[in-house]
């Protein structure tokens, strides 16, 4: 898989070669598409008139524009894994968006001239779902699973003299998902042409069998395809470091239809890790004499890792525990349509939190996410399925399992096995087959397939049926036993596990709404409020889940626990537990970060634990409570200091110190809590100290006055004028002194002018039914986020936000080439 950067380089290279030597060409099919919803019996026919269809760009999510409606994909279900005893009506389970049904895409395809042995291949990074691909009226491919990548060789179906018509029919069934899956060609479509001998799609496999500080062995297997009878081929590969310097090289004889294995030694390799994500590239050329037939790049990293009995996980010889989050694939207000800048934005926020790992729950990720994880330093658990043979939802993956599971696993592994970020494969999440006597045999079969395609990485899965996992034996089959929500049972599990370690494959599922604080402050399971929100004191959880502190304590106290993947990093569309039955509510409350990518309080609880290199001192709640005067209003501080002193209007409320390991209440180990503070308007201020008594930071929150103006803030002022780059702009409703008005709900209207356009807006409120694509929205708890997209030309981008009764907010961005 070529990264966009490498792709450009490859294209430039191709462009500079004389026509006769022109080799591989890769094009993203982003423009020129027409789209319609609803079935079109003749939609595949070249002569079909699609003039009335909508012009769209790919990636495209046909349902994200809404409107939201609780009747979309209503599901009458008993969610067994949530312990439900009766089926009830769930309205927002898949986000309340209109993604069900058929959609058609069409486009003319200009294919570069193919010489002898030339091939044209279409590569779909993912198509949601039940994709039927037609070329010139003929069905050339069917791929049901909407999350997987697949390719099709269209050479035999091309018209010698064009034009060629590409059509894709997609169909989303009702009750097929437990979250919003998106709809349409939501990931990229590539046209790849090669001439003569070439490397097929995902045709290289690179491993690093020996790694030390002094040297590394790199093995590269390259598949070569060529017209029958081709002889005299050579494969020349240069390994280059990040600066482009050649660090090792090999030249081998190549035979058509065979795999060439090349071995290299890299001296003093720069090792890949989340902290030092050093990348290399294997730059291969297939030569016939001196003529280049194909040029193919395989980005890679050099690192070693081990999972060892009693010692757990180590990367490059250093023991570490996973500081991971699970994420669904949607990008909040942008829906599921992939955008690299949006992914980078998410990862940047996670990086600052100290997160070092991602679980792509519960399906194959976009290739761009894997490239970014390589580049930015995240270890990835690449996951495949939410179901095997036994359904969780009526029309889920179980219907395809028998026929498709092997093909789906093979494509997943082949696409992603060269990424240094990919650290383990997950064959499933909470599959009900755990409770079947057949479960272990299925697990073994899937694990064996994955091992066959990639013997270098272990296989895991998220298990939630603790009793059955041992009774039927699935827990003993997996390379890495992953438990969802079982920290209390780790000590019991380890006694029964032959592996000698275990992983918190899914943890916490604490629920909260950004900026919402409920009183009295208390630990509560499945708590519901009339406003469909959850409290941001981070004490509310589900019948099957916990507050973060319980997992923290287990991870800190048990050496064989290898870390955790928190449910979830970001809020996502659908699964609005605890309000699955109460519309309006279209998105989750589980996120550490809200749907519009604003950190909730919990972000700082994790940051304090996971990012030791930066001081974290965070206070909650806000301090604007007209009507609460004289009432107990607890104050929490999330900090990586060991103690802190709190002041209310300058008066000390005493110093709190974190409890030592072994404390009966795990909260006291990870949060500083002043539970008896009485609210008076003014300010709260905290001063935090490290173990030596040195101040590490302070934070003060003041009572806000009346809303006065809008302030716009961004951390991405310089955009790339590529038509894709995004700036996330936080709009804050502030009082005259610049304090956030934490209950403001003003409707903010945006205008974007110059070298950019308005793209979407979100406020992180799961109950909000305003469209993400209209440039106006009500602030939620005083804030919202507008997303502005760069155009194709350089220049200034002016963003203005206005609201009745408030002074405008303005911000200028610069889009450059
Ligand atoms: C888990 C499941 C996740 C999500 C989560 C919510 O059981 O694996 O997909 O549903 O619960 O807490």
CSV table of C-alpha atoms in Angstrom, one decimal, residues 31-389:
chain,number,residue,atom,x,y,z
A,31,UNK,CA,-14.3,13.0,-8.7
A,32,UNK,CA,-16.7,12.5,-11.6
A,33,UNK,CA,-19.1,10.3,-9.7
A,34,UNK,CA,-22.9,10.4,-9.8
A,35,UNK,CA,-25.0,9.0,-7.0
A,36,UNK,CA,-28.6,8.1,-6.3
A,37,UNK,CA,-30.4,6.5,-3.5
A,38,UNK,CA,-32.9,3.8,-4.2
A,39,UNK,CA,-32.6,0.9,-6.5
A,40,UNK,CA,-32.1,1.3,-10.3
A,41,UNK,CA,-32.7,-1.9,-12.2
A,42,UNK,CA,-30.7,-0.5,-15.2
A,43,UNK,CA,-28.1,1.4,-13.1
A,44,UNK,CA,-25.3,-0.8,-14.3
A,45,UNK,CA,-25.9,-0.4,-18.0
A,46,UNK,CA,-23.4,1.9,-19.8
A,47,UNK,CA,-26.3,3.6,-21.8
A,48,UNK,CA,-28.2,4.4,-18.6
A,49,UNK,CA,-28.8,8.1,-18.3
A,50,UNK,CA,-27.7,9.3,-14.9
A,51,UNK,CA,-28.0,13.0,-15.7
A,52,UNK,CA,-30.5,13.5,-12.9
A,53,UNK,CA,-28.3,11.8,-10.3
A,54,UNK,CA,-26.4,13.9,-7.7
A,55,UNK,CA,-22.8,14.7,-8.5
A,56,UNK,CA,-20.6,13.6,-5.5
A,57,UNK,CA,-17.0,13.2,-4.5
A,58,UNK,CA,-15.7,10.0,-3.0
A,59,UNK,CA,-15.3,9.3,-0.1
A,60,UNK,CA,-19.0,9.8,0.5
A,61,UNK,CA,-21.4,8.9,3.2
A,62,UNK,CA,-24.9,9.2,1.9
A,63,UNK,CA,-26.7,9.2,5.2
A,64,UNK,CA,-24.8,11.6,7.4
A,65,UNK,CA,-26.8,14.6,6.1
A,66,UNK,CA,-29.8,13.1,7.9
A,67,UNK,CA,-32.3,14.0,8.9
A,68,UNK,CA,-32.1,12.2,12.2
A,69,UNK,CA,-35.2,10.2,13.0
A,70,UNK,CA,-35.8,7.7,15.8
A,71,UNK,CA,-37.7,5.5,13.3
A,72,UNK,CA,-34.7,4.8,11.1
A,73,UNK,CA,-33.6,1.3,11.7
A,74,UNK,CA,-35.6,0.8,14.8
A,75,UNK,CA,-34.6,-2.5,16.4
A,76,UNK,CA,-36.7,-4.6,18.7
A,77,UNK,CA,-34.0,-6.6,20.4
A,78,UNK,CA,-32.8,-8.1,23.6
A,79,UNK,CA,-29.2,-7.1,23.8
A,80,UNK,CA,-27.9,-10.3,25.4
A,81,UNK,CA,-24.3,-9.1,26.0
A,82,UNK,CA,-25.8,-6.2,28.0
A,83,UNK,CA,-27.7,-8.8,30.2
A,84,UNK,CA,-31.1,-7.7,28.9
A,85,UNK,CA,-33.9,-10.3,29.7
A,86,UNK,CA,-36.5,-8.9,27.3
A,87,UNK,CA,-36.6,-7.5,23.9
A,88,UNK,CA,-37.4,-3.7,23.8
A,89,UNK,CA,-37.6,-1.1,21.1
A,90,UNK,CA,-34.2,0.6,20.5
A,91,UNK,CA,-34.4,3.8,18.5
A,92,UNK,CA,-30.9,5.4,18.3
A,93,UNK,CA,-29.0,2.2,18.1
A,94,UNK,CA,-27.6,2.9,14.7
A,95,UNK,CA,-27.7,6.7,15.1
A,96,UNK,CA,-31.1,7.4,13.7
A,97,UNK,CA,-29.7,8.3,10.3
A,98,UNK,CA,-31.2,7.1,7.0
A,99,UNK,CA,-28.5,4.7,5.9
A,100,UNK,CA,-30.8,1.7,5.2
A,101,UNK,CA,-31.5,0.7,1.6
A,102,UNK,CA,-29.9,0.8,-1.8
A,103,UNK,CA,-27.5,3.4,-3.3
A,104,UNK,CA,-25.9,3.5,-6.7
A,105,UNK,CA,-22.7,5.2,-7.9
A,106,UNK,CA,-21.6,5.6,-11.5
A,107,UNK,CA,-18.6,7.1,-13.2
A,108,UNK,CA,-16.8,7.0,-16.5
A,109,UNK,CA,-13.4,5.4,-16.2
A,110,UNK,CA,-10.5,6.7,-18.3
A,111,UNK,CA,-7.9,3.9,-18.2
A,112,UNK,CA,-4.3,4.6,-19.4
A,113,UNK,CA,-3.3,2.6,-22.4
A,114,UNK,CA,-2.3,-0.9,-21.5
A,115,UNK,CA,0.6,-2.5,-23.4
A,116,UNK,CA,1.3,-6.3,-23.6
A,117,UNK,CA,0.6,-7.8,-20.2
A,118,UNK,CA,-0.8,-4.5,-18.9
A,119,UNK,CA,-3.4,-4.9,-16.1
A,120,UNK,CA,-6.0,-2.5,-14.6
A,121,UNK,CA,-7.2,-3.2,-11.1
A,122,UNK,CA,-9.8,-1.4,-9.0
A,123,UNK,CA,-9.0,-1.4,-5.2
A,124,UNK,CA,-11.9,-0.5,-2.9
A,125,UNK,CA,-10.7,0.4,0.6
A,126,UNK,CA,-14.2,-0.3,1.9
A,127,UNK,CA,-17.8,0.0,0.5
A,128,UNK,CA,-20.8,0.0,2.8
A,129,UNK,CA,-22.2,-2.6,2.1
A,130,UNK,CA,-23.0,-5.7,-0.1
A,131,UNK,CA,-21.0,-4.1,-2.9
A,132,UNK,CA,-21.7,-5.2,-6.4
A,133,UNK,CA,-19.2,-3.7,-8.9
A,134,UNK,CA,-20.1,-3.5,-12.6
A,135,UNK,CA,-17.9,-2.7,-15.5
A,136,UNK,CA,-19.6,-1.9,-18.7
A,137,UNK,CA,-22.8,-3.5,-17.5
A,138,UNK,CA,-21.2,-6.7,-16.2
A,139,UNK,CA,-20.9,-7.6,-12.6
A,140,UNK,CA,-17.2,-8.1,-11.9
A,141,UNK,CA,-17.2,-8.3,-8.1
A,142,UNK,CA,-19.4,-8.8,-5.1
A,143,UNK,CA,-18.1,-8.1,-1.6
A,144,UNK,CA,-20.6,-8.1,1.3
A,145,UNK,CA,-18.6,-7.0,4.3
A,146,UNK,CA,-18.6,-3.2,4.2
A,147,UNK,CA,-15.4,-2.7,6.3
A,148,UNK,CA,-13.0,-4.8,4.3
A,149,UNK,CA,-10.8,-3.8,1.4
A,150,UNK,CA,-11.0,-5.8,-1.8
A,151,UNK,CA,-9.7,-5.6,-5.4
A,152,UNK,CA,-10.8,-6.7,-8.8
A,153,UNK,CA,-8.9,-7.1,-12.0
A,154,UNK,CA,-11.0,-5.4,-14.6
A,155,UNK,CA,-8.6,-5.9,-17.5
A,156,UNK,CA,-10.7,-8.6,-19.3
A,157,UNK,CA,-13.8,-6.4,-19.1
A,158,UNK,CA,-12.3,-3.2,-20.5
A,159,UNK,CA,-13.4,-1.9,-23.9
A,160,UNK,CA,-10.4,-1.5,-26.2
A,161,UNK,CA,-11.4,2.0,-27.2
A,162,UNK,CA,-13.3,3.1,-24.2
A,163,UNK,CA,-15.4,4.7,-22.7
A,164,UNK,CA,-15.7,2.4,-19.7
A,165,UNK,CA,-18.6,2.7,-17.3
A,166,UNK,CA,-18.1,1.8,-13.7
A,167,UNK,CA,-21.2,1.3,-11.5
A,168,UNK,CA,-21.4,0.2,-7.9
A,169,UNK,CA,-24.6,-0.9,-6.2
A,170,UNK,CA,-24.6,-0.9,-2.4
A,171,UNK,CA,-27.2,-2.2,-0.1
A,172,UNK,CA,-27.6,-1.8,3.7
A,173,UNK,CA,-30.0,-4.1,5.4
A,174,UNK,CA,-32.0,-3.2,8.5
A,175,UNK,CA,-30.9,-4.6,11.8
A,176,UNK,CA,-27.4,-5.3,10.5
A,177,UNK,CA,-25.4,-3.3,13.0
A,178,UNK,CA,-25.1,-2.3,16.6
A,179,UNK,CA,-23.8,1.2,15.7
A,180,UNK,CA,-23.9,3.6,12.8
A,181,UNK,CA,-22.0,1.8,10.0
A,182,UNK,CA,-22.3,4.7,7.5
A,183,UNK,CA,-23.4,4.2,3.9
A,184,UNK,CA,-21.9,4.4,0.5
A,185,UNK,CA,-18.4,4.6,-1.0
A,186,UNK,CA,-17.1,6.0,2.3
A,187,UNK,CA,-13.5,5.0,1.7
A,188,UNK,CA,-11.3,5.5,-1.3
A,189,UNK,CA,-11.4,3.7,-4.6
A,190,UNK,CA,-8.1,3.3,-6.5
A,191,UNK,CA,-7.5,2.6,-10.1
A,192,UNK,CA,-4.1,0.8,-10.5
A,193,UNK,CA,-2.6,0.1,-13.8
A,194,UNK,CA,0.6,-1.8,-14.5
A,195,UNK,CA,2.5,-2.8,-17.6
A,196,UNK,CA,4.1,-6.2,-18.1
A,197,UNK,CA,5.7,-7.7,-15.0
A,198,UNK,CA,4.3,-6.2,-11.8
A,199,UNK,CA,3.7,-6.6,-8.1
A,200,UNK,CA,0.0,-7.4,-7.5
A,201,UNK,CA,-2.2,-5.6,-4.9
A,202,UNK,CA,-0.7,-6.2,-1.4
A,203,UNK,CA,2.0,-8.2,-3.1
A,204,UNK,CA,4.8,-7.7,-0.6
A,205,UNK,CA,5.3,-9.1,2.8
A,206,UNK,CA,8.0,-7.6,5.0
A,207,UNK,CA,9.2,-8.9,8.3
A,208,UNK,CA,12.0,-8.1,10.7
A,209,UNK,CA,13.0,-11.5,12.2
A,210,UNK,CA,16.0,-10.2,14.1
A,211,UNK,CA,16.2,-6.8,15.7
A,212,UNK,CA,18.8,-5.4,18.0
A,213,UNK,CA,20.3,-1.9,18.6
A,214,UNK,CA,23.3,-3.0,16.5
A,215,UNK,CA,21.5,-4.5,13.5
A,216,UNK,CA,18.3,-5.8,12.1
A,217,UNK,CA,17.5,-8.5,9.6
A,218,UNK,CA,14.8,-7.5,7.1
A,219,UNK,CA,13.1,-10.1,5.0
A,220,UNK,CA,11.0,-9.1,2.0
A,221,UNK,CA,8.9,-11.5,0.0
A,222,UNK,CA,7.6,-10.0,-3.3
A,223,UNK,CA,5.1,-11.6,-5.6
A,224,UNK,CA,5.8,-11.1,-9.2
A,225,UNK,CA,3.1,-11.4,-11.9
A,226,UNK,CA,4.0,-11.3,-15.6
A,227,UNK,CA,2.6,-12.4,-18.9
A,228,UNK,CA,3.3,-16.1,-19.5
A,229,UNK,CA,6.7,-16.8,-21.0
A,230,UNK,CA,8.4,-13.7,-19.6
A,231,UNK,CA,12.0,-14.3,-18.7
A,232,UNK,CA,15.1,-12.4,-17.6
A,233,UNK,CA,13.4,-10.4,-14.8
A,234,UNK,CA,15.3,-8.9,-11.9
A,235,UNK,CA,14.0,-7.5,-8.7
A,236,UNK,CA,16.1,-4.7,-7.3
A,237,UNK,CA,15.2,-3.4,-3.8
A,238,UNK,CA,16.7,-0.5,-1.9
A,239,UNK,CA,15.8,0.0,1.7
A,240,UNK,CA,15.7,3.7,2.4
A,241,UNK,CA,15.6,5.5,5.7
A,242,UNK,CA,13.3,8.4,6.4
A,243,UNK,CA,15.7,10.8,4.8
A,244,UNK,CA,15.8,8.7,1.6
A,245,UNK,CA,19.3,7.3,2.2
A,246,UNK,CA,19.8,3.8,1.0
A,247,UNK,CA,20.7,1.6,4.0
A,248,UNK,CA,20.7,-1.8,2.3
A,249,UNK,CA,20.1,-3.2,-1.1
A,250,UNK,CA,19.5,-6.5,-2.9
A,251,UNK,CA,19.2,-7.6,-6.4
A,252,UNK,CA,17.6,-11.0,-7.2
A,253,UNK,CA,16.5,-13.0,-10.2
A,254,UNK,CA,12.8,-13.0,-10.5
A,255,UNK,CA,10.5,-15.5,-12.2
A,256,UNK,CA,7.0,-14.7,-13.2
A,257,UNK,CA,4.3,-16.2,-11.0
A,258,UNK,CA,6.8,-16.7,-8.1
A,259,UNK,CA,7.6,-15.0,-4.9
A,260,UNK,CA,11.1,-13.6,-4.5
A,261,UNK,CA,12.6,-13.5,-1.1
A,262,UNK,CA,15.2,-10.9,-0.3
A,263,UNK,CA,17.1,-10.6,3.0
A,264,UNK,CA,18.8,-7.4,4.2
A,265,UNK,CA,20.9,-6.3,7.1
A,266,UNK,CA,20.3,-2.8,8.4
A,267,UNK,CA,23.1,-1.6,10.7
A,268,UNK,CA,22.2,0.5,13.8
A,269,UNK,CA,18.5,0.6,12.8
A,270,UNK,CA,16.2,3.3,14.1
A,271,UNK,CA,13.7,1.3,16.0
A,272,UNK,CA,10.0,2.0,15.6
A,273,UNK,CA,7.9,2.7,18.8
A,274,UNK,CA,5.1,5.0,19.7
A,275,UNK,CA,7.6,7.4,21.0
A,276,UNK,CA,10.0,7.1,18.1
A,277,UNK,CA,7.9,6.1,15.0
A,278,UNK,CA,10.9,5.8,12.6
A,279,UNK,CA,9.8,4.6,9.2
A,280,UNK,CA,11.8,3.1,6.3
A,281,UNK,CA,10.7,2.2,2.8
A,282,UNK,CA,11.5,-0.8,0.7
A,283,UNK,CA,11.8,0.6,-2.8
A,284,UNK,CA,11.5,-2.2,-5.3
A,285,UNK,CA,11.9,-2.3,-9.0
A,286,UNK,CA,11.2,-5.1,-11.4
A,287,UNK,CA,13.6,-4.8,-14.3
A,288,UNK,CA,13.7,-6.5,-17.6
A,289,UNK,CA,17.3,-5.8,-18.7
A,290,UNK,CA,17.6,-2.2,-17.7
A,291,UNK,CA,14.0,-1.3,-18.4
A,292,UNK,CA,11.9,-0.7,-15.3
A,293,UNK,CA,8.7,-2.8,-15.6
A,294,UNK,CA,7.3,-1.8,-12.2
A,295,UNK,CA,8.2,0.3,-9.2
A,296,UNK,CA,6.6,-0.6,-5.9
A,297,UNK,CA,7.1,0.8,-2.4
A,298,UNK,CA,6.6,-0.9,0.9
A,299,UNK,CA,6.8,1.4,3.9
A,300,UNK,CA,7.9,-0.4,7.0
A,301,UNK,CA,9.4,0.0,10.5
A,302,UNK,CA,11.9,-2.1,12.4
A,303,UNK,CA,10.8,-3.2,15.9
A,304,UNK,CA,10.6,-6.4,17.9
A,305,UNK,CA,8.0,-7.3,20.5
A,306,UNK,CA,7.3,-10.2,22.8
A,307,UNK,CA,4.4,-11.5,24.8
A,308,UNK,CA,5.9,-13.7,27.5
A,309,UNK,CA,4.5,-15.8,30.3
A,310,UNK,CA,4.5,-13.9,33.6
A,311,UNK,CA,6.4,-11.0,32.0
A,312,UNK,CA,3.7,-9.7,29.6
A,313,UNK,CA,4.4,-7.4,26.7
A,314,UNK,CA,7.6,-5.8,25.7
A,315,UNK,CA,8.5,-3.6,22.7
A,316,UNK,CA,12.1,-3.5,21.6
A,317,UNK,CA,13.0,-5.2,24.9
A,318,UNK,CA,11.2,-2.6,27.0
A,319,UNK,CA,8.3,-3.9,29.1
A,320,UNK,CA,5.2,-1.7,28.8
A,321,UNK,CA,1.4,-1.9,29.2
A,322,UNK,CA,-1.0,-0.8,26.5
A,323,UNK,CA,-2.5,2.6,27.1
A,324,UNK,CA,-5.1,2.0,24.5
A,325,UNK,CA,-8.6,3.1,23.3
A,326,UNK,CA,-11.2,1.4,21.2
A,327,UNK,CA,-12.6,3.5,18.5
A,328,UNK,CA,-15.4,3.0,16.0
A,329,UNK,CA,-14.7,4.3,12.5
A,330,UNK,CA,-17.0,7.3,12.2
A,331,UNK,CA,-15.6,10.8,12.4
A,332,UNK,CA,-18.5,12.4,14.3
A,333,UNK,CA,-20.1,15.2,12.3
A,334,UNK,CA,-18.3,14.1,9.1
A,335,UNK,CA,-19.8,10.7,9.3
A,336,UNK,CA,-17.9,7.7,8.0
A,337,UNK,CA,-16.4,9.4,4.9
A,338,UNK,CA,-12.7,9.0,5.4
A,339,UNK,CA,-10.6,12.1,5.7
A,340,UNK,CA,-7.0,12.0,6.6
A,341,UNK,CA,-7.0,15.4,8.4
A,342,UNK,CA,-9.9,14.3,10.6
A,343,UNK,CA,-8.1,11.1,11.5
A,344,UNK,CA,-4.9,13.1,12.2
A,345,UNK,CA,-6.9,15.4,14.4
A,346,UNK,CA,-8.2,12.5,16.4
A,347,UNK,CA,-4.8,10.9,16.8
A,348,UNK,CA,-3.2,14.2,17.8
A,349,UNK,CA,-5.7,14.6,20.7
A,350,UNK,CA,-5.1,11.0,21.7
A,351,UNK,CA,-1.4,11.5,21.6
A,352,UNK,CA,-1.5,14.4,23.9
A,353,UNK,CA,-3.5,12.2,26.3
A,354,UNK,CA,-0.6,9.7,26.3
A,355,UNK,CA,-2.6,7.1,24.5
A,356,UNK,CA,-0.3,4.7,22.6
A,357,UNK,CA,-2.6,2.1,21.2
A,358,UNK,CA,-5.8,1.8,19.2
A,359,UNK,CA,-8.3,-1.1,18.8
A,360,UNK,CA,-10.2,-0.8,15.5
A,361,UNK,CA,-13.4,-1.9,17.1
A,362,UNK,CA,-15.0,-4.0,15.7
A,363,UNK,CA,-13.8,-4.1,12.1
A,364,UNK,CA,-11.0,-3.5,9.6
A,365,UNK,CA,-9.8,0.1,9.7
A,366,UNK,CA,-9.3,2.5,6.8
A,367,UNK,CA,-5.8,2.1,5.3
A,368,UNK,CA,-5.2,5.8,6.1
A,369,UNK,CA,-5.6,5.1,9.8
A,370,UNK,CA,-2.9,2.5,9.6
A,371,UNK,CA,-0.5,4.8,7.7
A,372,UNK,CA,-1.1,7.5,10.3
A,373,UNK,CA,-0.5,5.1,13.2
A,374,UNK,CA,2.8,4.1,11.6
A,375,UNK,CA,3.8,7.7,11.2
A,376,UNK,CA,2.5,9.2,14.5
A,377,UNK,CA,3.3,6.2,16.7
A,378,UNK,CA,0.3,4.1,17.8
A,379,UNK,CA,0.2,0.3,18.2
A,380,UNK,CA,-2.9,-1.1,16.6
A,381,UNK,CA,-5.0,-4.1,17.4
A,382,UNK,CA,-6.6,-4.7,14.0
A,383,UNK,CA,-10.0,-6.2,14.6
A,384,UNK,CA,-12.2,-8.1,12.1
A,385,UNK,CA,-15.6,-9.1,13.3
A,386,UNK,CA,-18.4,-8.4,15.8
A,387,UNK,CA,-20.1,-11.7,15.0
A,388,UNK,CA,-19.2,-15.2,13.8
A,389,UNK,CA,-21.8,-17.9,13.3
